[in-house]
Short mmCIF file of C-alpha atoms in Angstrom, two decimals:
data_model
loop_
_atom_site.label_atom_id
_atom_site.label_comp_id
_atom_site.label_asym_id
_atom_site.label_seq_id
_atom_site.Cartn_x
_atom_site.Cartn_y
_atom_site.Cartn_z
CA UNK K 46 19.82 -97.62 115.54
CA UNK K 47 18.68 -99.85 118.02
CA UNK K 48 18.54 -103.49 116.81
CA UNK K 49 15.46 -105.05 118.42
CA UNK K 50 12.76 -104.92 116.40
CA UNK K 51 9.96 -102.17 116.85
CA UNK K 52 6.97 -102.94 115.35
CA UNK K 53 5.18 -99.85 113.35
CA UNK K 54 2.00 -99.22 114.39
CA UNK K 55 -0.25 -98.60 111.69
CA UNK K 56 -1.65 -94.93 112.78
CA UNK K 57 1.65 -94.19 113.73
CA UNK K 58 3.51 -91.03 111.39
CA UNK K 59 5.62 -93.76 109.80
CA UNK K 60 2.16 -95.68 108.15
CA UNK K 61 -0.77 -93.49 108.73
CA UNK K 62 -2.71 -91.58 106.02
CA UNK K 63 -1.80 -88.24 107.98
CA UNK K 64 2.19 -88.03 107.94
CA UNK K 65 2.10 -88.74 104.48
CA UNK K 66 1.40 -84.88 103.31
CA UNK K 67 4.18 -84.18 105.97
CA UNK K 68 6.44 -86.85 104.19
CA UNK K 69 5.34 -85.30 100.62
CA UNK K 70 6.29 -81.74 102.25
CA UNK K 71 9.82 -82.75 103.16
CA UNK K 72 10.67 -83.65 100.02
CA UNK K 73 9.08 -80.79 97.97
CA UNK K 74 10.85 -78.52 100.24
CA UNK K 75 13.89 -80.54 99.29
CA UNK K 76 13.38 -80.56 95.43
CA UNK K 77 12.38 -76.91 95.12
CA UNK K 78 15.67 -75.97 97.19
CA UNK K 79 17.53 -78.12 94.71
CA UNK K 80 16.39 -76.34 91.34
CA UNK K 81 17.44 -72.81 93.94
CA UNK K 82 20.94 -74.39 94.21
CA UNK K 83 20.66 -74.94 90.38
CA UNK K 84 19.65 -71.12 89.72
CA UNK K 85 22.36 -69.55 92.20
CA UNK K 86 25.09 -71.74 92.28
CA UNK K 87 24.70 -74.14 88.95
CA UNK K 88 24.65 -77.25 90.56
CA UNK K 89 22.03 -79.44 92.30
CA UNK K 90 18.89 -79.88 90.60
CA UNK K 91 17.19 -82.88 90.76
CA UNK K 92 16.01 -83.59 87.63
CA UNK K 93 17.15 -84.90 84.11
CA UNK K 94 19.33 -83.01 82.11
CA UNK K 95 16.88 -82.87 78.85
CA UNK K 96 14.17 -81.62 81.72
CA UNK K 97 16.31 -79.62 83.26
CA UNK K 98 17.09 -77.74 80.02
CA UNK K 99 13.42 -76.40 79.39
CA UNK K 100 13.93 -74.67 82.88
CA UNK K 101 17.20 -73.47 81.52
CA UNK K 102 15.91 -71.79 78.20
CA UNK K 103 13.66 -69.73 80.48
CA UNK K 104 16.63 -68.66 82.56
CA UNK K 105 18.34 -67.83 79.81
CA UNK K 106 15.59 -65.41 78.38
CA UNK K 107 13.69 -67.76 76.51
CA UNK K 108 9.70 -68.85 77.56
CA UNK K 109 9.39 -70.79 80.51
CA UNK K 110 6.08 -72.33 78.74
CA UNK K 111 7.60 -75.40 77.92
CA UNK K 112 8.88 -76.29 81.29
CA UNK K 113 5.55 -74.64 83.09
CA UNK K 114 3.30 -76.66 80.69
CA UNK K 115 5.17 -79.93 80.51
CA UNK K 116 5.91 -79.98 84.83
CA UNK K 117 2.39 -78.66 85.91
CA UNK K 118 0.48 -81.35 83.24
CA UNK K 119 3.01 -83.85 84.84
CA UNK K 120 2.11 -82.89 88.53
CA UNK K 121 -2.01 -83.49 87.72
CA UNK K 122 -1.62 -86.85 86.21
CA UNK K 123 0.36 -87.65 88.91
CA UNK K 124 -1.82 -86.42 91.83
CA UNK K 125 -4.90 -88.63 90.11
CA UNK K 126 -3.29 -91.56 89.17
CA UNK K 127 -0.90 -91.11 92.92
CA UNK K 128 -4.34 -91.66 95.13
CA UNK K 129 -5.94 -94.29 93.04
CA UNK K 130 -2.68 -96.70 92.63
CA UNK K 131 -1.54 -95.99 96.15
CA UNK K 132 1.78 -95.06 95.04
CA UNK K 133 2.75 -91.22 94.24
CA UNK K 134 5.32 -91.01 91.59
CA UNK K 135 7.97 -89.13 92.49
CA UNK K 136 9.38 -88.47 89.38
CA UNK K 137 6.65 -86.69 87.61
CA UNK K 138 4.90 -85.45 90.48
CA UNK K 139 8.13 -84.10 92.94
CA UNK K 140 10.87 -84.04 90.57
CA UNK K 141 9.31 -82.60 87.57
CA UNK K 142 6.48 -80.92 89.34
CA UNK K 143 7.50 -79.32 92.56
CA UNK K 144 10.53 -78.93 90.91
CA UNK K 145 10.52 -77.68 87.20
CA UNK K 146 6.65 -77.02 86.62
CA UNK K 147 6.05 -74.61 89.71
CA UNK K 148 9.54 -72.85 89.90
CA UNK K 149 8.63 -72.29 85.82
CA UNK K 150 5.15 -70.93 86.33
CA UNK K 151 6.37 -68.59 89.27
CA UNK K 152 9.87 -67.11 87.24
CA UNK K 153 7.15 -66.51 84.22
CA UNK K 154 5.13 -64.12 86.53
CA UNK K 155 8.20 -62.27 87.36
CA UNK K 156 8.32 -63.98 91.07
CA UNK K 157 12.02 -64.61 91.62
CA UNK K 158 12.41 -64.46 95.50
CA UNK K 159 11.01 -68.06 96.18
CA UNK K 160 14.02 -69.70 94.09
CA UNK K 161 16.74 -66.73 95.24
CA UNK K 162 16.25 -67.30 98.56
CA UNK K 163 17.11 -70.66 100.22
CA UNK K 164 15.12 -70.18 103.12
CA UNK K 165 12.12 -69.21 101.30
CA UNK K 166 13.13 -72.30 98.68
CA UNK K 167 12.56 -74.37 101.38
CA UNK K 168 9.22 -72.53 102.66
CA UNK K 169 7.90 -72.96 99.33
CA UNK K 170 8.83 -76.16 98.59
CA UNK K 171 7.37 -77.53 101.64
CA UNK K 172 3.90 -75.96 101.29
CA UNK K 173 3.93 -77.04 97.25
CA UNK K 174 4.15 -80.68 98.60
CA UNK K 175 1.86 -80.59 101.82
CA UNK K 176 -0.66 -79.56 99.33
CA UNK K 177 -0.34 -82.25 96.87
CA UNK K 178 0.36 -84.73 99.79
CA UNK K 179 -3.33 -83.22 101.22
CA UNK K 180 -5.40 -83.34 98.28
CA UNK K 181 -4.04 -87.55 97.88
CA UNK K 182 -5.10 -88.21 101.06
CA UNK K 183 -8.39 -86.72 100.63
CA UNK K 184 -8.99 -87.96 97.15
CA UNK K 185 -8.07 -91.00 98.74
CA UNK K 186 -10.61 -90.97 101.35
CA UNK K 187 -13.26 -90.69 99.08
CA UNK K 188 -12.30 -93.60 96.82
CA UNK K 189 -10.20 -96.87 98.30
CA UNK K 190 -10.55 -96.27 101.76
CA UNK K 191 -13.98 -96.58 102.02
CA UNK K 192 -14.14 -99.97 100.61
CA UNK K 193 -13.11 -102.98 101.83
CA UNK K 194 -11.95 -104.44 98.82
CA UNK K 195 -7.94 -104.33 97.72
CA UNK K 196 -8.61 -103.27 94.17
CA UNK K 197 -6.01 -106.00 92.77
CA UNK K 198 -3.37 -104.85 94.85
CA UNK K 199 -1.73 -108.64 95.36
CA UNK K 200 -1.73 -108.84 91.48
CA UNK K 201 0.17 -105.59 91.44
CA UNK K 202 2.73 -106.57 93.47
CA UNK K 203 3.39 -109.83 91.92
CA UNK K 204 3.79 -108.66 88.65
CA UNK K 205 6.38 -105.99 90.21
CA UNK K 206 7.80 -108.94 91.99
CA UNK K 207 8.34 -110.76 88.31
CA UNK K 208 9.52 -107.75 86.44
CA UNK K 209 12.02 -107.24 89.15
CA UNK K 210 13.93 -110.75 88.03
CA UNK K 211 13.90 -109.97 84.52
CA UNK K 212 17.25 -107.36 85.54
CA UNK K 213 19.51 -109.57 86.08
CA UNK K 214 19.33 -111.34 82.54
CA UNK K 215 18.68 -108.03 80.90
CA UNK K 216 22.26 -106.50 82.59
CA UNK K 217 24.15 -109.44 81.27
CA UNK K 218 22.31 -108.86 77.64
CA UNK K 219 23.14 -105.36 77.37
CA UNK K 220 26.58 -105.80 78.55
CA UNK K 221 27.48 -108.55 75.96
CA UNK K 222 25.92 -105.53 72.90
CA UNK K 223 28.01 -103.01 74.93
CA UNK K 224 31.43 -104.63 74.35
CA UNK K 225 32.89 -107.97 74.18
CA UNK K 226 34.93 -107.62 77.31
CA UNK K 227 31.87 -106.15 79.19
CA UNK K 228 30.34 -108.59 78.14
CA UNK K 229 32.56 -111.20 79.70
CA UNK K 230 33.18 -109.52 82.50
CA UNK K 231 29.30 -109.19 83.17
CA UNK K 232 28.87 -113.27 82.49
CA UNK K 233 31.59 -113.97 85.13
CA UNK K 234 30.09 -111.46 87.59
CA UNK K 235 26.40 -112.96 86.83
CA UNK K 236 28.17 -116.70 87.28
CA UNK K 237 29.80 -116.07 90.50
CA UNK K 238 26.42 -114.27 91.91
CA UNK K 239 24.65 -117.29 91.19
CA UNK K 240 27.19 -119.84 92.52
CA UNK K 241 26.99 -117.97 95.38
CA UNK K 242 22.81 -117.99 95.51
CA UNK K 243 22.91 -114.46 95.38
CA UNK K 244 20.77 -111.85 92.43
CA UNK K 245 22.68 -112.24 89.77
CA UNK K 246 21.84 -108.41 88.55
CA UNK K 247 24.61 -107.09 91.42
CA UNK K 248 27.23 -109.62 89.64
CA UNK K 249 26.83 -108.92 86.20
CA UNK K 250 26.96 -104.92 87.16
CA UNK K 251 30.66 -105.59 89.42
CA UNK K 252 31.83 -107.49 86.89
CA UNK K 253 30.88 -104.82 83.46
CA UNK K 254 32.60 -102.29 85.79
CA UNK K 255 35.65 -104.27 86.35
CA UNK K 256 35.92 -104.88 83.06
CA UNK K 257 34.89 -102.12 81.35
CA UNK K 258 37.97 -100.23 83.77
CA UNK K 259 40.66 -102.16 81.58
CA UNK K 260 39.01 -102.14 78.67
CA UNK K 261 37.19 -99.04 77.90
CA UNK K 262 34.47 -98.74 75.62
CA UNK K 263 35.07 -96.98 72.88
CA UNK K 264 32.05 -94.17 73.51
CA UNK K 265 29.71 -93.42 70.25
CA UNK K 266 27.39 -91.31 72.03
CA UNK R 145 31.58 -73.53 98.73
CA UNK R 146 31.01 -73.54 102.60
CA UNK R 147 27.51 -72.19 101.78
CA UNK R 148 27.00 -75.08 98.41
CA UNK R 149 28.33 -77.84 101.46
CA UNK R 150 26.02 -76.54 103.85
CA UNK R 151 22.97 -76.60 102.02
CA UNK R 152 23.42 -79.62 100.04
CA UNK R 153 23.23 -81.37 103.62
CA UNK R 154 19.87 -79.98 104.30
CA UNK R 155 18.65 -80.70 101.49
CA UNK R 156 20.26 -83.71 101.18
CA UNK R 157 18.96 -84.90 104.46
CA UNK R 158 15.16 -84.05 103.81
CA UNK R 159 15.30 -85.65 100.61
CA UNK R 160 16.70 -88.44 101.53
CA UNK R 161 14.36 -88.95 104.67
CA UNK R 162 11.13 -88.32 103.22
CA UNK R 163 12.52 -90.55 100.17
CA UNK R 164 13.55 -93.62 102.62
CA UNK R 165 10.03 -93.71 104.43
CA UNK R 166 8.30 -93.12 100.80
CA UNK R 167 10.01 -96.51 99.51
CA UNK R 168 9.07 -98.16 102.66
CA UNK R 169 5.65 -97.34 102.67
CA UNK R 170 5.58 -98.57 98.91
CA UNK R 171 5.55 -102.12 100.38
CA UNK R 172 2.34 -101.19 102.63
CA UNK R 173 0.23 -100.08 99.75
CA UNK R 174 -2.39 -99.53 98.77
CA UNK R 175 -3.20 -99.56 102.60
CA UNK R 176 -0.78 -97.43 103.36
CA UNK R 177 -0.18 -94.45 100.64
CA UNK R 178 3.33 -94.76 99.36
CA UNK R 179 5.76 -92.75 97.34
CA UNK R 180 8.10 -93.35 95.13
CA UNK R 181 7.46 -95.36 91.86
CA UNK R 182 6.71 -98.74 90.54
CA UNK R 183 9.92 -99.10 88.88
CA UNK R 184 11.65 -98.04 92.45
CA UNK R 185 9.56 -101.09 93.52
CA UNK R 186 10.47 -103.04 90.91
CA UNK R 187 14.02 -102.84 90.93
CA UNK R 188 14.39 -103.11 94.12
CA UNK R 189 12.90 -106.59 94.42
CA UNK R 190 14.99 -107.59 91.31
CA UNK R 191 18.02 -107.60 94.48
CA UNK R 192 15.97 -110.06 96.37
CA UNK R 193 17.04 -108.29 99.86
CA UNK R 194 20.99 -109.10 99.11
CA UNK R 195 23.04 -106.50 100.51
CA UNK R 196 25.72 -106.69 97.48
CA UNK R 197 22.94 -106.47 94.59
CA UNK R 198 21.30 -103.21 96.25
CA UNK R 199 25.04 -101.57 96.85
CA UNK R 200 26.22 -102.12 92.88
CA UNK R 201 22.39 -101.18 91.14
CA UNK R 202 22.92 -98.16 93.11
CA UNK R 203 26.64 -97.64 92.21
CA UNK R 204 25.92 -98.14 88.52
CA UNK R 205 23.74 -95.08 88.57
CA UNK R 206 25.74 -93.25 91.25
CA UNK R 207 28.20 -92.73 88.62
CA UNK R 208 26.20 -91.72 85.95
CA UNK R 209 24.53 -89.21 88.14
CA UNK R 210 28.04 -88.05 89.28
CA UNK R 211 28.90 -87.65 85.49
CA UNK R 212 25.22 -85.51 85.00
CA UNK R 213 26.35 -83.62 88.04
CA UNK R 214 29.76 -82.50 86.97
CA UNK R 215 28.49 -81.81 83.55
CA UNK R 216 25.38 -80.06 83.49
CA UNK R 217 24.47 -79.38 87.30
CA UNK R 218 21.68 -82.02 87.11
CA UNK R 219 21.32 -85.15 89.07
CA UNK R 220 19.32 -87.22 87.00
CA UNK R 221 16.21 -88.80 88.67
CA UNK R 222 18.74 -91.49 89.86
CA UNK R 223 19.29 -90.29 93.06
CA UNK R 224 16.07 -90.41 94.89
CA UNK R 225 14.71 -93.43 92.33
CA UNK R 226 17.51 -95.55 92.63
CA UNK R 227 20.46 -94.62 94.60
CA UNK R 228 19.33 -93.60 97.90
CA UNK R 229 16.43 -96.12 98.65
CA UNK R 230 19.22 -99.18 97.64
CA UNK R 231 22.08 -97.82 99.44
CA UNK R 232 19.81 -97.44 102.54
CA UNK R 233 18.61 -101.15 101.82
CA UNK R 234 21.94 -102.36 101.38
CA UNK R 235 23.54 -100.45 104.87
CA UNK R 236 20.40 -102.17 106.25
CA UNK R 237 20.66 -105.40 105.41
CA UNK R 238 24.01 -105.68 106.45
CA UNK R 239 23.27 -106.13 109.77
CA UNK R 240 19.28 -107.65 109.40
CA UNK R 241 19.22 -110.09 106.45
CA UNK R 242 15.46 -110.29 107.08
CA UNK R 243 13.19 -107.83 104.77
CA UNK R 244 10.24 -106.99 106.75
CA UNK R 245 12.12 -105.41 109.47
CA UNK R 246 14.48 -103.57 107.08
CA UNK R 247 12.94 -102.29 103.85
CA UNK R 248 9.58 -102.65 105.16
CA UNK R 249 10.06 -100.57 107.81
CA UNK R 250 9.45 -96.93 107.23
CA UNK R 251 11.28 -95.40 110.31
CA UNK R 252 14.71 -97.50 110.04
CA UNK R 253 14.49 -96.53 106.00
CA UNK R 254 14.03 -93.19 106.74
CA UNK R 255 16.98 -92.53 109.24
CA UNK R 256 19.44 -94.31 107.29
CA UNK R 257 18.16 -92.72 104.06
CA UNK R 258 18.41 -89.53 105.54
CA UNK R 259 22.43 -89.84 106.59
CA UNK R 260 22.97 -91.60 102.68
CA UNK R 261 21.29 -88.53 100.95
CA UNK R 262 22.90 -85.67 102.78
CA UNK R 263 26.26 -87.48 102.42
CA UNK R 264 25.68 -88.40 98.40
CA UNK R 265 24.13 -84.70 97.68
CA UNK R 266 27.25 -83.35 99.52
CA UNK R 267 29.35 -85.66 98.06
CA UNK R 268 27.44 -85.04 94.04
CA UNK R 269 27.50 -81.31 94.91
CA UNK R 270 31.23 -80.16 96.05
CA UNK R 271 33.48 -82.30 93.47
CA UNK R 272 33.32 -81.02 90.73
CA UNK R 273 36.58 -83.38 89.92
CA UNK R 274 35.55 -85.74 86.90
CA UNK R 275 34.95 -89.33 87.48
CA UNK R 276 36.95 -92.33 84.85
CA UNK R 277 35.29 -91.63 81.76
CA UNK R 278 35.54 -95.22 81.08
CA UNK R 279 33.62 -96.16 84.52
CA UNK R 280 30.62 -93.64 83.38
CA UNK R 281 30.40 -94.92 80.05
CA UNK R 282 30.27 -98.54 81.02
CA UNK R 283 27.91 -97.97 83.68
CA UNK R 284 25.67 -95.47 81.14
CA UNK R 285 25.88 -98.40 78.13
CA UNK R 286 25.30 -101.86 80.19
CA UNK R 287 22.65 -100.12 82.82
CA UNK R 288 20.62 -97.61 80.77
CA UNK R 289 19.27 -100.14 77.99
CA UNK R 290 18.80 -103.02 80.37
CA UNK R 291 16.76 -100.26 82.78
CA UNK R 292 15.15 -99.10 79.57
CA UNK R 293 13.81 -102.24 78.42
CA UNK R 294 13.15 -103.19 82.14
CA UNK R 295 10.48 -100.22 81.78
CA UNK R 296 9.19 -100.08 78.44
CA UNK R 297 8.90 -103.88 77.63
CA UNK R 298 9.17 -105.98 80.38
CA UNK R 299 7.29 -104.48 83.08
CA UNK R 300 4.06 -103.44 80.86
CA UNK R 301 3.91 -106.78 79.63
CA UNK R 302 4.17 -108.85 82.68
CA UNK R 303 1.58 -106.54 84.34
CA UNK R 304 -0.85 -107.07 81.38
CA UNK R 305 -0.34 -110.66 81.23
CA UNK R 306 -1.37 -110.77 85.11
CA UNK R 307 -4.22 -108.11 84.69
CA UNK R 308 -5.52 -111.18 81.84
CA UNK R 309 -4.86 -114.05 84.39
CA UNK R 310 -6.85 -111.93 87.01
CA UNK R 311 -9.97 -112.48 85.21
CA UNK R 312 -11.92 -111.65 82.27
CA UNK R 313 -13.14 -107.85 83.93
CA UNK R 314 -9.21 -107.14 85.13
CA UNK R 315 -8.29 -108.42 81.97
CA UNK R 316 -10.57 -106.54 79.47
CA UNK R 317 -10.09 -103.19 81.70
CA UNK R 318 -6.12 -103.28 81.60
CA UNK R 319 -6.10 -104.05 77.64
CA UNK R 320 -7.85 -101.17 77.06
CA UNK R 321 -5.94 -98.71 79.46
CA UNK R 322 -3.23 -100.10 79.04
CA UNK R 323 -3.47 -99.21 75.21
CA UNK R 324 -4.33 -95.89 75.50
CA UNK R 325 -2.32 -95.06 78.25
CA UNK R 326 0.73 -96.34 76.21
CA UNK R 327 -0.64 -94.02 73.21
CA UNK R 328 -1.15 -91.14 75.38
CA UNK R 329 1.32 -91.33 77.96
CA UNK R 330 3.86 -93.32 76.28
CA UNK R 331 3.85 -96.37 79.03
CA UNK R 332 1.24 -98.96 79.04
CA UNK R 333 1.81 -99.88 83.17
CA UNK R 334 -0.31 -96.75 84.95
CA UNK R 335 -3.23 -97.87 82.34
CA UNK R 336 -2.62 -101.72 83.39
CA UNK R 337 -2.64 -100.65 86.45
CA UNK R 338 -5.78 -98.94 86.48
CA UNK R 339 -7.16 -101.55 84.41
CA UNK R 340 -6.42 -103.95 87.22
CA UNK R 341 -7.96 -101.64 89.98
CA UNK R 342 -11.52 -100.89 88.72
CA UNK R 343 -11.45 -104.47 87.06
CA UNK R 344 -10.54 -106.13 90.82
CA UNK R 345 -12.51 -103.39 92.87
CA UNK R 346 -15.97 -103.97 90.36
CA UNK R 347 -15.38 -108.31 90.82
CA UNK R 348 -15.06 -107.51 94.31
CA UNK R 349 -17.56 -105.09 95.67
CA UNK R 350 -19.76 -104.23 91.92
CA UNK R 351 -20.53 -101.27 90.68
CA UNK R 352 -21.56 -98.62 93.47
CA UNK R 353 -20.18 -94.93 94.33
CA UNK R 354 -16.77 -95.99 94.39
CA UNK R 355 -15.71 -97.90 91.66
CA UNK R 356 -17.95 -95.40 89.88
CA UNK R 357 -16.05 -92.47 91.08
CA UNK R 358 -12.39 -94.17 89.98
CA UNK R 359 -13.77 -94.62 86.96
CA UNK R 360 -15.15 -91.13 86.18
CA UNK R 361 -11.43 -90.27 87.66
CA UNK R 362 -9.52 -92.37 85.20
CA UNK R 363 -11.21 -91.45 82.33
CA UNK R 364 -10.72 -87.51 83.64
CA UNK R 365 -6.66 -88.41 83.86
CA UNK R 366 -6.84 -89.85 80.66
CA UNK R 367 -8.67 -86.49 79.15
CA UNK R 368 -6.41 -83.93 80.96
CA UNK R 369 -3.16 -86.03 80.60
CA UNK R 370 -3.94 -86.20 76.67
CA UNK R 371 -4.60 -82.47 76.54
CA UNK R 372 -1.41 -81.33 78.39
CA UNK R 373 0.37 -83.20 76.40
CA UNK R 374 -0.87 -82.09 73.50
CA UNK R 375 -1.93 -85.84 72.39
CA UNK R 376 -5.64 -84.61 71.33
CA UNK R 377 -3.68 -82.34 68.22
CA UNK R 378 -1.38 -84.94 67.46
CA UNK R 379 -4.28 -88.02 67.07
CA UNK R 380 -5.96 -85.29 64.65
CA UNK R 381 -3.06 -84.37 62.75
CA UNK R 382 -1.95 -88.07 62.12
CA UNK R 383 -5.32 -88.83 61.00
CA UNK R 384 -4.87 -85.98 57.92
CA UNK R 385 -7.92 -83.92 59.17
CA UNK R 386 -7.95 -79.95 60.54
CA UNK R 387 -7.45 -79.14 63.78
CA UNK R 388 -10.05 -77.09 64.89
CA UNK R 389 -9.73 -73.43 65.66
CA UNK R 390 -11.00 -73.38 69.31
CA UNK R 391 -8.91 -76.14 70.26
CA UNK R 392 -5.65 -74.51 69.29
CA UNK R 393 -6.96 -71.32 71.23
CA UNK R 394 -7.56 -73.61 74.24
CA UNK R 395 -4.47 -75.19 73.94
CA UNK R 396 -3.00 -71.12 73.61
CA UNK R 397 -4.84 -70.64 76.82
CA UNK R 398 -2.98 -72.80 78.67
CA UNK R 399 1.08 -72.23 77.16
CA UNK R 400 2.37 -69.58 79.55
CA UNK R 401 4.58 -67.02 77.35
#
């Protein structure tokens, strides 16, 4: 890491429109060797347990429909929606995709080597997200790039911007219906942050955590 | 468990790369295509580029996906939504308080993201030693409703409030995407969102070929998002009426046995 600042060109890999399908690749090859670590060794897939689970009744001789349906709908709406707002969702379109929808659809049809294999995992995985990396880019060219208007995007990041300070305030909240020691511990945290003109969300997290270590809750999950 | 250490580097190290230079370019869009998600975005501008805020959000959900890990052999989406991208902010700003040459920058993200996911996948992957139970619970009770309401409340409103302050076309647009996205997709902010792009890209340069075409390809996402999701049977059966034979065999068409 060298510390003097490089600037990023824009049609450099880093920022251009064409190392984005390589960027997409890297991580579908990533995902889809994660859900192979799942199948072979039980650990490793990237995903949420409940999602996870439809992937797991096929395994375990069930249908894989649920998990081919539910990750390959996921992928299209993500693909669309990923070229018009400018940013791909990983979580529907990688995660649950690339890794649930297309691992589902190819176990169905009796193809097991992709997801056996690491190598291959990886193979796979990487072509599965060059594609949908490709088609963004194209869909892309079509649509925003052609205009020279920004399509709202300053009003997009502003309200992102606002949402992001509502954390802090909702940490503290949650903390205080959590427990009443999390609670305090959370309020000190937040109060310290602040004194210190830092985000008060970091606080109020340190200090649940510190209390909730001496006081445990009581779980009712 | 040579093998498991081994490849959880790879993969760790891919994922964590391509997930480091996805954030990054998240700051650059829509110029520059992005990946990642708006609540990635989101919550990492709730730390306001402080070091200590991006290390703890992280932690918070490091343990939970820990707990996932060691339970069920899942990660949770946590890792490349949350963890990774604000550990590689926080190692950043360590040494560079300033943003745009951090977080902004997708090469610097990427390498450091790269070393933090192939350690944490290592890491997630090879103990299988329980964390405190009382450390995963806190973390799961004080982080998942505040993240939940973060998502479902705050963020669609705020983004429909500013879609309405944009001006009466943004405004009109993201009320009614942002309505039926929230029916059909169960979150109002991709509609709002929407709403907010043909609404600004129309006020901006009218109506020719491309605001046209983003149009037509809403209303498509809308149409196949309902189907696969089987929202179209749903909206009939809660209205008491049939559901017609040839969309049930369409819908059969589609369910892979």
């Amino acid at each position: 890491m060298e510390n003097n600042n490089i600037e990023i060109k824009e049609n450099s890999f880093w920022l251009a429109d064409w190392g984005f399908p390589i960027i997409v690749g890297l991580m579908g090859a990533a995902v889809f060797a994660g859900t192979h670590m799942y199948i072979v060794h039980g650990v490793g897939a990237f995903n949420e347990v409940s999602i996870v689970a439809m992937l797991k009744a096929g395994l375990d001789g069930g249908s894989y429909g649920a998990a081919a349906a539910f990750g390959a709908s996921f992928l299209f709406a993500r693909i669309l929606e990923g070229s018009l707002v400018g940013i791909l969702d990983i979580g529907g379109s990688i995660l649950t995709g690339v890794g649930i929808g297309i691992p589902a659809i190819l176990l169905s049809l009796n193809i097991t080597q992709p997801t056996d294999n690491f190598a291959l995992a990886l193979l796979v995985g990487a072509l599965c997200g060059l594609a949908i990396g490709g088609i963004i880019i194209f869909i892309r060219k079509l649509t925003i790039n052609q205009s020279s208007s920004t399509f709202g995007a300053d009003i997009m990041m502003g309200a992102g911007n606002a949402s992001g300070r509502f954390l802090g305030p909702l940490i503290v909240l949650s903390a205080c219906a959590a427990s009443i020691p999390v609670g305090i511990g959370s309020l000190i945290g937040a109060l310290i942050f602040y004194a210190w003109k830092k985000p008060i969300a970091g606080g109020a997290i340190i200090g649940a955590m510190i209390f909730g270590a001496f006081f445990p809750i009581v779980a009712s999950v | 468990m040579l093998i498991i250490l081994l490849k959880s580097v790879i993969i760790g190290g891919l994922l964590g790369f391509s997930a480091g230079v996805g954030a990054a370019r998240m700051y650059h869009a829509p110029k520059s295509q992005g990946l990642g998600a708006f609540r990635t975005l989101g919550e990492m501008n709730a730390c306001e580029g402080d070091a200590a805020a991006h290390f703890s959000f992280g932690l918070g959900f490091f343990f939970n996906a820990w707990a996932s890990v060691v339970g069920a052999g899942a990660f949770t989406q946590d890792i490349e939504h949350r963890i990774i991208p604000n550990w590689a902010a926080a190692a950043l700003l360590i040494k560079n308080k300033n943003v745009e040459e951090t977080i902004h920058n997708p090469k610097k993200m990427g390498i450091v993201s790269a070393i933090i996911g192939a350690v944490v996948v290592a890491f997630l992957n090879t103990t299988a030693a329980a964390i405190p139970e009382s450390l995963q619970v806190v973390a799961v009770s004080v982080l998942v409703p505040a993240a939940t309401i973060l998502i479902n409340t705050v963020m669609p409103v705020l983004f429909w409030l500013a879609a309405i302050d944009a001006g009466k076309r943004s405004g009109f647009w993201a009320t009614l995407f942002g309505g039926l996205a929230q029916l059909v997709m169960g979150n109002a902010v991709p509609g709002v969102v929407l709403g907010i792009l043909i609404g600004k890209g129309v006020d901006e340069s009218g109506w020719n070929r491309i605001t046209k075409s983003i149009l037509v390809a809403i209303i498509l996402l809308f149409i196949f998002s309902g189907f696969f999701r089987g929202f179209d049977i749903s909206l009939i059966e809660s209205f008491k009426l049939e559901v017609p034979n040839w969309l049930d065999s369409l819908h059969n068409v589609f369910t892979i046995e």
